[in-house]
Tab-separated table of C-alpha atoms and ligand atoms in Angstrom:
chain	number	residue	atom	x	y	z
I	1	UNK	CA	-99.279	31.293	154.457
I	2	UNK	CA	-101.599	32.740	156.877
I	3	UNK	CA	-99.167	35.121	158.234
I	4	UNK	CA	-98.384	36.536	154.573
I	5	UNK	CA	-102.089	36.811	153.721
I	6	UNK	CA	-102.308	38.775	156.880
I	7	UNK	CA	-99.556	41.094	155.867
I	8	UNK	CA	-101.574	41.551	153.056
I	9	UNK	CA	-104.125	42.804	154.599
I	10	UNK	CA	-102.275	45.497	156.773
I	11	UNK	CA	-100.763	46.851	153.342
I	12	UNK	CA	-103.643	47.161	150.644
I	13	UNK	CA	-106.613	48.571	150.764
I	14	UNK	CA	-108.508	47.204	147.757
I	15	UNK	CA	-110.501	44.135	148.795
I	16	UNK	CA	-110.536	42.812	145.446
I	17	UNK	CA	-106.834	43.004	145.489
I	18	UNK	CA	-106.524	41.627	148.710
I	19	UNK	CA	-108.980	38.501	147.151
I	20	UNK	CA	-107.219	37.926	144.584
I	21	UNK	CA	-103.826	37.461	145.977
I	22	UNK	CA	-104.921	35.755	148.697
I	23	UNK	CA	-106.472	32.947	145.652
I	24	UNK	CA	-102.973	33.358	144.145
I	25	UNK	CA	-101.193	32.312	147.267
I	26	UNK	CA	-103.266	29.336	147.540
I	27	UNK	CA	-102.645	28.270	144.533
I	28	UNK	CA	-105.403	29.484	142.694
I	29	UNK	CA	-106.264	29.544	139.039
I	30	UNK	CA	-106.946	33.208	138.473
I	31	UNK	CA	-109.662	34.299	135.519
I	32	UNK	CA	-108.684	36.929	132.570
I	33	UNK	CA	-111.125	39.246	134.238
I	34	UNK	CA	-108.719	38.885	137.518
I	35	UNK	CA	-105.695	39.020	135.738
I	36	UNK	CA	-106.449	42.443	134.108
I	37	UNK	CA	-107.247	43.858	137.433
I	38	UNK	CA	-104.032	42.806	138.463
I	39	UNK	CA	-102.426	44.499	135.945
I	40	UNK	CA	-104.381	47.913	136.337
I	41	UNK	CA	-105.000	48.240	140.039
I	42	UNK	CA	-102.288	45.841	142.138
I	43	UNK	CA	-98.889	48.023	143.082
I	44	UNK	CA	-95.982	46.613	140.596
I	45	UNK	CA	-94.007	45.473	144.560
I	46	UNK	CA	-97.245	43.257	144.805
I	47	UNK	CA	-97.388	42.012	141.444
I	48	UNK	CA	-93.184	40.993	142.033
I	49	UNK	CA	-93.787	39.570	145.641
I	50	UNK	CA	-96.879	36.962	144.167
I	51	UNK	CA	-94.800	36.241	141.020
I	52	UNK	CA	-91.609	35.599	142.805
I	53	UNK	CA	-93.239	33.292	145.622
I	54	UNK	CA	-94.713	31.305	142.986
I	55	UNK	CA	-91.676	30.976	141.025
I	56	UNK	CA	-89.742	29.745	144.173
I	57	UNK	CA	-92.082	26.929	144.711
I	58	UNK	CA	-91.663	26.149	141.744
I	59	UNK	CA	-87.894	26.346	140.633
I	60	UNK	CA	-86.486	27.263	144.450
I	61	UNK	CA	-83.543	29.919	144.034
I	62	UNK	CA	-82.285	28.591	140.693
I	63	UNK	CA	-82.284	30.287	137.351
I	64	UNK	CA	-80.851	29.033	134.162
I	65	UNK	CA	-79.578	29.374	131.086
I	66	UNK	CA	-78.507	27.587	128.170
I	67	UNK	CA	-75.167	27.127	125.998
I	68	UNK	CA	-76.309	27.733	122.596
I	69	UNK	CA	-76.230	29.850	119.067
I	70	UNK	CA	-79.011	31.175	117.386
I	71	UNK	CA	-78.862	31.613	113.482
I	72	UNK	CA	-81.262	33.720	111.431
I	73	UNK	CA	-80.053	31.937	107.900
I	74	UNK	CA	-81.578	34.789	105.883
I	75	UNK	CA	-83.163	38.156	106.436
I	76	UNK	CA	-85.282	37.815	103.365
I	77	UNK	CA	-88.771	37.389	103.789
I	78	UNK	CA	-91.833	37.265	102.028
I	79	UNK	CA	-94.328	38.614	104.861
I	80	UNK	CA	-92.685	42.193	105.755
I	81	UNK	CA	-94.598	42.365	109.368
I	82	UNK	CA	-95.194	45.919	110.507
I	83	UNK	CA	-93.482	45.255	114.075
I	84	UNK	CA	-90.084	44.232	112.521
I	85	UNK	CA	-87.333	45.517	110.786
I	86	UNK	CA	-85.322	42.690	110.048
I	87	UNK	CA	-87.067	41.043	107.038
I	88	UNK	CA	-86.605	42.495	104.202
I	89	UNK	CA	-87.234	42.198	100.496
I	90	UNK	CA	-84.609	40.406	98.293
I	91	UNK	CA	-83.484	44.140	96.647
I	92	UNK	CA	-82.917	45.523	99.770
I	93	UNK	CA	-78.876	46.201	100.322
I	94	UNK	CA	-79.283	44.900	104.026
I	95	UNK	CA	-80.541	41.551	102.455
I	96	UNK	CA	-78.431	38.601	103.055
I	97	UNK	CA	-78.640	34.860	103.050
I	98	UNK	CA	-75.858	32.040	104.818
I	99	UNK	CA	-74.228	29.243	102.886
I	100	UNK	CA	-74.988	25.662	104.250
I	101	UNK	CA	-71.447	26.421	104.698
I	102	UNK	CA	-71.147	28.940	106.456
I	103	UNK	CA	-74.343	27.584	109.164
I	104	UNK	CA	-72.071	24.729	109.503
I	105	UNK	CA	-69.027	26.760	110.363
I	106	UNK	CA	-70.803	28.729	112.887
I	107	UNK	CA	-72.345	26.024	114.703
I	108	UNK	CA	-68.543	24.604	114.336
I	109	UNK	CA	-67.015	27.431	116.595
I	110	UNK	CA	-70.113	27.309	118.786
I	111	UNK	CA	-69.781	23.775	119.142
I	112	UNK	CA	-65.982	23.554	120.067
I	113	UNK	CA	-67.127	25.965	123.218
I	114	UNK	CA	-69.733	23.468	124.522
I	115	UNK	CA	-73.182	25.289	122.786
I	116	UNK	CA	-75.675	22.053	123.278
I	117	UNK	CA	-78.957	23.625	121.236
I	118	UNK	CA	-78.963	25.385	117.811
I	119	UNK	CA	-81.717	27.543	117.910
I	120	UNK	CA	-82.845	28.328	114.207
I	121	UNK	CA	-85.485	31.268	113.199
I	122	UNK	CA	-85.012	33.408	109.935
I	123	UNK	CA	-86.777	35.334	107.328
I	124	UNK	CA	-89.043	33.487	104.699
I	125	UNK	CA	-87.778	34.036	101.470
I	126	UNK	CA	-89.624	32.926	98.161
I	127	UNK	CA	-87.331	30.884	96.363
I	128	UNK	CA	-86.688	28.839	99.468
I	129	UNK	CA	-88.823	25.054	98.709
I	130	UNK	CA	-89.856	22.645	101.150
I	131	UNK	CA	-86.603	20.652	100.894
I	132	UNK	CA	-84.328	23.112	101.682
I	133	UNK	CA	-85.881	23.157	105.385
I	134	UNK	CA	-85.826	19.638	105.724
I	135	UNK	CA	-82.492	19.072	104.283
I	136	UNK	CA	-80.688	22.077	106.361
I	137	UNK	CA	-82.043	20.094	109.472
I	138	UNK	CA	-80.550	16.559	108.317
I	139	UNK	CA	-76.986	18.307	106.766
I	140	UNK	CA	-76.592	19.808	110.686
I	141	UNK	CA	-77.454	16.768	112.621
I	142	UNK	CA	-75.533	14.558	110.170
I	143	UNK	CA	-72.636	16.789	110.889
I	144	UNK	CA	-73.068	17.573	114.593
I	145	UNK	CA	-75.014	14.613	116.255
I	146	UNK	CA	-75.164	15.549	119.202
I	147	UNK	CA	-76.139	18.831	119.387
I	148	UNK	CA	-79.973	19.922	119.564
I	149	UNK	CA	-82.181	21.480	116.905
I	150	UNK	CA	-84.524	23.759	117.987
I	151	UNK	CA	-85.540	25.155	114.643
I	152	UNK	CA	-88.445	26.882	112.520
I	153	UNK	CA	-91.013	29.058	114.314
I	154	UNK	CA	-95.262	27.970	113.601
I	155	UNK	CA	-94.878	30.764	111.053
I	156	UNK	CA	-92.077	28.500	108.766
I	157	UNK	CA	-94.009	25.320	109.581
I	158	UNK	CA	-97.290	27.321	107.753
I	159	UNK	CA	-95.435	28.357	105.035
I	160	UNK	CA	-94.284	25.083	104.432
I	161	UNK	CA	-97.275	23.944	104.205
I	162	UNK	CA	-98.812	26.154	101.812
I	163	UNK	CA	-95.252	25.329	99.141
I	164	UNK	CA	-95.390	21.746	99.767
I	165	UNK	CA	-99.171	20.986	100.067
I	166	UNK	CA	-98.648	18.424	102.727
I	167	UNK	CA	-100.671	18.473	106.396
I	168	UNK	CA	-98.935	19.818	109.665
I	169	UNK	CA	-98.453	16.308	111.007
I	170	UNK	CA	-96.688	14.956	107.560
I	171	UNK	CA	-94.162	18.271	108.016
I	172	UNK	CA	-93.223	17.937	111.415
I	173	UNK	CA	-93.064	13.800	111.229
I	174	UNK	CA	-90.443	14.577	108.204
I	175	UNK	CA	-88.223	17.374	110.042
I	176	UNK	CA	-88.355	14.998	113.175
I	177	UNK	CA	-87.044	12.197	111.722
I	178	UNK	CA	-84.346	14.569	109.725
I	179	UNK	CA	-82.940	15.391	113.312
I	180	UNK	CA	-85.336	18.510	114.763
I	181	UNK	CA	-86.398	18.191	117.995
I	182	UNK	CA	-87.954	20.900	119.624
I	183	UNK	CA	-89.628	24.180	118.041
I	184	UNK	CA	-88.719	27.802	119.532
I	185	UNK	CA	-92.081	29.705	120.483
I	186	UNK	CA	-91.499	32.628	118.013
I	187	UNK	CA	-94.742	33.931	115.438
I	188	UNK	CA	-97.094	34.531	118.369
I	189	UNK	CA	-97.087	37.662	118.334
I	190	UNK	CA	-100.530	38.586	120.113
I	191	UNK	CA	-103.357	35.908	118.726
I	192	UNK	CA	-105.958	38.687	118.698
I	193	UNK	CA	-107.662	38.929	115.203
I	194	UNK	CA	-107.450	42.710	115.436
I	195	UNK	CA	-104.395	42.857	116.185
I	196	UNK	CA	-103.250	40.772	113.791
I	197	UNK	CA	-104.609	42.623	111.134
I	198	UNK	CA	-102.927	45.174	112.046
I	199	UNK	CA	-99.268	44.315	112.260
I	200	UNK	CA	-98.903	41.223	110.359
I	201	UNK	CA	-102.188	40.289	108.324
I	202	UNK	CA	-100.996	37.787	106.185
I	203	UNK	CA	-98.563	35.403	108.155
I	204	UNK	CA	-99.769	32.412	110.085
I	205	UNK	CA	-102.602	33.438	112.028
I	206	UNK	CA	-103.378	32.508	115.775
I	207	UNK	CA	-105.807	29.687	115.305
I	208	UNK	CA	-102.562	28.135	113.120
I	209	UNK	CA	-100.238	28.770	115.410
I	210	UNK	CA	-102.193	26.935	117.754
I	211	UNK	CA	-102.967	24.380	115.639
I	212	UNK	CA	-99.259	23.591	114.825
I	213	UNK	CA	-97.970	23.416	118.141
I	214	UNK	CA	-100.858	21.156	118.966
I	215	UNK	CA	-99.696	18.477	116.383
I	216	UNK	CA	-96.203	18.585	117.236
I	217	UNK	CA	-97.161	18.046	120.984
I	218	UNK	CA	-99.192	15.329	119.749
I	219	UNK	CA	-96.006	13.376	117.626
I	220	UNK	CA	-93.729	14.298	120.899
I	221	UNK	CA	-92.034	17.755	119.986
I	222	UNK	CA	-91.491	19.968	122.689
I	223	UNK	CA	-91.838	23.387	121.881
I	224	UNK	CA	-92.041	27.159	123.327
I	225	UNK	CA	-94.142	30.200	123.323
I	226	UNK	CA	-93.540	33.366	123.210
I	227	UNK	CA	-95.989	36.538	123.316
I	228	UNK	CA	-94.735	40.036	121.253
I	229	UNK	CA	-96.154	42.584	123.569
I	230	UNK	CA	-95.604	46.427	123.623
I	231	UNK	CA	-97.153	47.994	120.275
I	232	UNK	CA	-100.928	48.549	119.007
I	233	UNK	CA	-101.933	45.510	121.708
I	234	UNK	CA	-104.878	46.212	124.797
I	235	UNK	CA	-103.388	44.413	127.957
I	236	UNK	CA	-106.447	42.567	127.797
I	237	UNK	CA	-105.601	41.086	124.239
I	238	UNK	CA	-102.182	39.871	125.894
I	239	UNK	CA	-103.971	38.146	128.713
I	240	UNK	CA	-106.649	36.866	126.055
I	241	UNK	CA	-103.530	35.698	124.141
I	242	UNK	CA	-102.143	33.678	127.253
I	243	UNK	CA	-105.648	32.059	127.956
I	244	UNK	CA	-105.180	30.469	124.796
I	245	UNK	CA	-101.254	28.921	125.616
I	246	UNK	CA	-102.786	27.980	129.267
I	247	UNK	CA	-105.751	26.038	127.679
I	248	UNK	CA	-103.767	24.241	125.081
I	249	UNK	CA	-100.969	23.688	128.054
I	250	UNK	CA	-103.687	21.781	130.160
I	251	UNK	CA	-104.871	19.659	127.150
I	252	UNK	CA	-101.314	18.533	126.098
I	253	UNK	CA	-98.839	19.203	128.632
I	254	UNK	CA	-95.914	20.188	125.921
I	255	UNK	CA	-94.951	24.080	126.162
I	256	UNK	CA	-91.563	24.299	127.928
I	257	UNK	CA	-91.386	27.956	128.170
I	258	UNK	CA	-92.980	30.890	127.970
I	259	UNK	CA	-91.454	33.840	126.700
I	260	UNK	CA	-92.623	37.738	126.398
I	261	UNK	CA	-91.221	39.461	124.068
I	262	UNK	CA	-90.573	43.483	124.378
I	263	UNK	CA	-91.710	45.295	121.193
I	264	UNK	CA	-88.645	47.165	119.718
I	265	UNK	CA	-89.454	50.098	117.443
I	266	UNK	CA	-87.005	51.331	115.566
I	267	UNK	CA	-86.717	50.668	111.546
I	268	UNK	CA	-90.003	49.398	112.099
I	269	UNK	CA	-93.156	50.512	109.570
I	270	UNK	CA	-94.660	50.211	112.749
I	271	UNK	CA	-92.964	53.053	114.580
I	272	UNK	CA	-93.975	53.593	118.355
I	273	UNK	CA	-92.367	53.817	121.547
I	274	UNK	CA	-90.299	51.127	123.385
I	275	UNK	CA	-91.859	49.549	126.589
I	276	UNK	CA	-90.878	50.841	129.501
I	277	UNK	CA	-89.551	48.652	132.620
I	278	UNK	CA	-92.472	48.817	134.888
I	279	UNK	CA	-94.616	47.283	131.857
I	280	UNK	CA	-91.796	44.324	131.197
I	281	UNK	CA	-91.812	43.780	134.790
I	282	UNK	CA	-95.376	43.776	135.325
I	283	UNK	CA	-95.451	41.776	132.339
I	284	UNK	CA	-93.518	39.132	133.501
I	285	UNK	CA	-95.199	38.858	137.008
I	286	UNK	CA	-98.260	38.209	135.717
I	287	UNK	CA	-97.228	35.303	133.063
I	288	UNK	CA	-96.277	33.839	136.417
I	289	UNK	CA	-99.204	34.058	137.810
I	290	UNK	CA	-101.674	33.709	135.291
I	291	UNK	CA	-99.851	30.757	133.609
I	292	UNK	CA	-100.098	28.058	136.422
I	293	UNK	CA	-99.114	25.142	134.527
I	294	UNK	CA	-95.733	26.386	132.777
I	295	UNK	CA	-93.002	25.700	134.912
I	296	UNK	CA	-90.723	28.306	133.155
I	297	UNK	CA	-90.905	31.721	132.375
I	298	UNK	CA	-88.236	33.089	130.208
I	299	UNK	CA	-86.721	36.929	130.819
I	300	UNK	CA	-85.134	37.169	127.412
I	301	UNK	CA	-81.927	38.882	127.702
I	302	UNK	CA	-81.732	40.094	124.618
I	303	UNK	CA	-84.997	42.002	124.578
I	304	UNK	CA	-84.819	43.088	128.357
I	305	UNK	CA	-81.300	44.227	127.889
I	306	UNK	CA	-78.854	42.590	131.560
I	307	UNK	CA	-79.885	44.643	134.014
I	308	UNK	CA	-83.679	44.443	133.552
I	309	UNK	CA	-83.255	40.704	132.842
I	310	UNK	CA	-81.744	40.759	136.485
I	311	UNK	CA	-84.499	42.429	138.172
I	312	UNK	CA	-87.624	39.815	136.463
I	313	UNK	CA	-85.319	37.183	137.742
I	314	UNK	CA	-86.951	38.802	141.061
I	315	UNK	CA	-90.503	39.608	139.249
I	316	UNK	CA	-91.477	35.988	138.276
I	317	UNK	CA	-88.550	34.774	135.653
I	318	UNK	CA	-86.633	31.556	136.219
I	319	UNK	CA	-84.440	31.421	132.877
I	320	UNK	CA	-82.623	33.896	130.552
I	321	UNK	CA	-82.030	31.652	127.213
I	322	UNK	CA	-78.709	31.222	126.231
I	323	UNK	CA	-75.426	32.990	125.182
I	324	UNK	CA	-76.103	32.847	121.625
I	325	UNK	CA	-73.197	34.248	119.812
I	326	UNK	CA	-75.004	37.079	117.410
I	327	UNK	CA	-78.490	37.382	117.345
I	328	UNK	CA	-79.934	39.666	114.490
I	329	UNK	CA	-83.745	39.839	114.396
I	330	UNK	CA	-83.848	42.191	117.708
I	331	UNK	CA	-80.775	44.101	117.297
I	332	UNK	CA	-82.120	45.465	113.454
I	333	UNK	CA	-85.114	46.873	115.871
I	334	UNK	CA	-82.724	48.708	118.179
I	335	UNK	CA	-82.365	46.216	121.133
I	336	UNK	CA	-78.621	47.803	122.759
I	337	UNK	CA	-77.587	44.547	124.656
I	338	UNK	CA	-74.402	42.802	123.432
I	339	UNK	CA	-75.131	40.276	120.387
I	340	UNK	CA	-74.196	37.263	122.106
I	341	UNK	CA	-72.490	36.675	125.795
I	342	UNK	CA	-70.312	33.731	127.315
I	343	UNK	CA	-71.429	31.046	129.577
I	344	UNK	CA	-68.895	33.112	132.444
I	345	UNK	CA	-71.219	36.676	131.406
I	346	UNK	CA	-74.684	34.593	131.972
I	347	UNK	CA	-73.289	33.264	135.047
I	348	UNK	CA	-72.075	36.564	136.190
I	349	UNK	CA	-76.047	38.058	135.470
I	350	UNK	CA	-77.476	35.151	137.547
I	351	UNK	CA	-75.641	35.616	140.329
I	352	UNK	CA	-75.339	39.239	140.349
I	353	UNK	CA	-78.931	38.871	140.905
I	354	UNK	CA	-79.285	37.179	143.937
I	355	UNK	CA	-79.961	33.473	142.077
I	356	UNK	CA	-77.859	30.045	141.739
I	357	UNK	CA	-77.438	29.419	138.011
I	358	UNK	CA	-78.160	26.091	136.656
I	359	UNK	CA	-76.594	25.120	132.915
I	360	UNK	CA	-80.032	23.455	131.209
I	361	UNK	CA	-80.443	21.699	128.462
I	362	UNK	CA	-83.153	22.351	125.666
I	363	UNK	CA	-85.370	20.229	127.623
I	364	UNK	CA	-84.649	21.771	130.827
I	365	UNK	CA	-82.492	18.917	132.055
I	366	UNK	CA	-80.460	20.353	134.793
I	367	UNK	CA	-76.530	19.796	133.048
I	368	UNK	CA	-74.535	21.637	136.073
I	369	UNK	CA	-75.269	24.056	138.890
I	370	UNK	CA	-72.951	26.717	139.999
I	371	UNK	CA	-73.365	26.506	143.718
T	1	LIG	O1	-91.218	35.810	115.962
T	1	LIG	C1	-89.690	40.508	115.612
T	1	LIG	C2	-89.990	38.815	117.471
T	1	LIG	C3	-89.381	36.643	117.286
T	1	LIG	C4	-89.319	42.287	116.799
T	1	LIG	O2	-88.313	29.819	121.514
T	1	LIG	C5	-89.391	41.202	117.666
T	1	LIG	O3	-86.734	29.880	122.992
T	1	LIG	C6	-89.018	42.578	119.472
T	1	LIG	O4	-89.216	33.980	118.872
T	1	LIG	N1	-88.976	43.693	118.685
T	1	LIG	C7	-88.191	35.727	117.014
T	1	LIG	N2	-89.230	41.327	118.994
T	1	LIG	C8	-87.441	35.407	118.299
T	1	LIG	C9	-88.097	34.332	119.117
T	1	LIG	C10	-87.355	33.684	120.226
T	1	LIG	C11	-86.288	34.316	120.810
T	1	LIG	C12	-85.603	33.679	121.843
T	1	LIG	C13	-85.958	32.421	122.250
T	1	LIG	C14	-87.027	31.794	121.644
T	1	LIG	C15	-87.397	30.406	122.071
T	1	LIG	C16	-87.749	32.422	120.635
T	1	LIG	O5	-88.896	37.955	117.524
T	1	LIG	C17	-90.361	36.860	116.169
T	1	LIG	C18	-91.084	38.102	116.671
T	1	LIG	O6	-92.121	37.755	117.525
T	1	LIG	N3	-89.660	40.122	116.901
T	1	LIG	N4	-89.485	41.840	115.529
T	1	LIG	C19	-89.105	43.589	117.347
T	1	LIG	N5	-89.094	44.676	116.573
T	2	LIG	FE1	-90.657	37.876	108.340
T	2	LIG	FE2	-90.750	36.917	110.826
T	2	LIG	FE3	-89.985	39.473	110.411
T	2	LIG	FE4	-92.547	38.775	110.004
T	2	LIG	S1	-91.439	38.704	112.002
T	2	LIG	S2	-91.247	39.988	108.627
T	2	LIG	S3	-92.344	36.666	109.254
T	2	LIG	S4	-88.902	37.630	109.733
């Protein structure tokens, strides 16, 4: 330790810099404040080399990834956020909603090639009531017991609160005991109130968002986090918005994952430029480091495209999510990486860059490592 904080030394010139990695290395808890002067001032190499000896105490040389599929049921949706280009209003031609039938089919085919989680996250169309979330969850678990749900973002759970008029605790106790068992992390977005108003005024705000992952830690859910980064945001809002996730992390313990997600512009009301890889990398790093008490950090494949998803396996990232099969909500905003990939493909990524990959579960239950 001594001998790297001494390397340290010879290389940067910037006491502060020099302090602050030096706390890092230590095992520090470094302050927003610290954090954003990370971000401006430290070299991107520096940024990577913390991140990456962090993540190695942590999670050694592994990196994982998941067999699953992802459905987006419908692309209909009542909110129309600025930042995406997927939902869309009911008399749109792109609009489009599955049979129960045709879910079931998918997660057939996914199913007969080993996919373990069903990740769920769609539009939010008006003429969906509270039953039809519940009873999708109970039809698939019926059907395939043993395979994971991962399903409805804060954002659903909200709106199903509002149709229904029951309490967060009463709708998650019900979709738990239908067969759900873990929540994905998407609806973040960034928590600032500025922000917010902004891109997506009238959704599920941050103070709900918080709330509901609260209560489903609280009845035992598991859930993730994820953080939309890249468009009208301040750096310092995203490090504002991961103060929050590390506060409620210390008081309850039940994030898995976190998960940036690079803003994709195009089709979007919001317009703007894509992010470019020294900000996703830099990104990355510093969930690492500023979020001591995840274990994971996710390097979404599908947002970072397989190359750049290679290189934050080096900046920070210990897990790619999953292969999949056809993901739509990033690919209607321009993403060019395939819509799903094999188990072989993910493999091929991990190793590619420099990593052993370990199969996980949704819980992050090692399942097999390819040595
Ligand atoms: O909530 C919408 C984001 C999210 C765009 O929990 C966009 O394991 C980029 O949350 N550019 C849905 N992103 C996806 C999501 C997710 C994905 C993978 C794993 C997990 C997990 C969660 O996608 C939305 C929104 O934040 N999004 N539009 C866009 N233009
Ligand atoms: Fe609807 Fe979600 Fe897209 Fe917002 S981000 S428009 S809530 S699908």
């Amino acid at each position: 330790m001594a001998f790297l904080i001494d390397l340290l030394r010879e290389g940067i010139k910037d006491t502060e810099i020099i302090d602050i990695s030096e706390k890092v290395l230590e095992g520090g808890r470094i302050s927003v404040e610290e954090a954003l002067k990370l971000y401006k001032f430290a070299d991107l190499t520096l940024l990577g080399f913390l991140a990456e000896e962090l993540n190695r105490r942590k999670n050694g040389n592994k990196a994982y990834f998941i067999t699953n599929i992802q459905i987006n049921p419908t692309n209909v949706c009542i909110y129309q956020c600025d930042f995406c280009a997927f939902g869309v209003k009911p008399s749109d031609s792109k609009a489009y909603e599955m049979s129960v039938e045709e879910i079931l089919t998918r997660i057939h085919n996914a199913y007969q090639k080993g996919a373990r989680e069903v990740h769920i996250v769609g539009g939010i169309p008006a003429h969906w009531d509270y039953d039809k979330y519940v009873s999708l969850i109970k039809k698939i678990k019926e059907t395939f017991p043993d395979i994971i749900i991962k399903a409805w973002t804060a954002v659903e759970i909200h709106h199903m609160a509002k149709i229904s008029g029951k309490s967060y605790r009463d709708i998650l106790s019900e979709l738990k005991e239908a067969g759900l068992s873990a929540l994905p992390g998407g609806g973040a977005e960034v928590f600032s109130e500025r922000v917010r108003n902004l891109i997506s005024p009238s959704k599920a705000d941050g103070k709900a968002y918080i709330e509901i992952h609260k209560t489903a830690h609280l009845l035992g859910i598991p859930t993730n986090t994820t953080m939309l980064y890249g468009h009208v945001e301040t750096v310092e809002e995203r490090i504002r918005h991961m103060e929050e996730i590390r506060k409620l992390q210390d008081e309850t313990g039940g994030f898995q994952v976190f998960i940036p997600l690079a803003y994709w512009p195009e089709g979007t009301r919001l317009g703007g430029k894509r992010t470019s890889a020294v900000d996703d990398l830099k990104t990355i790093a510093l969930a690492r480091i500023f979020l001591d008490n995840f274990k994971n950090i996710k390097a979404y494949w599908i947002t970072l495209g397989e190359r750049l998803t290679q290189v934050a396996l080096n900046y920070g990232a210990n897990d790619i999510d999953g292969t999949i099969e056809e993901e739509r909500v990033v690919h209607s905003a321009g993403t060019d990486a395939e819509k799903g990939h094999s188990k072989e493909k993910l493999i091929e990524i991990i190793r590619k860059a420099g990593k052993i990959p370990v199969e996980r579960d949704t819980f992050y239950n090692e399942v097999r490592i390819y040595a």
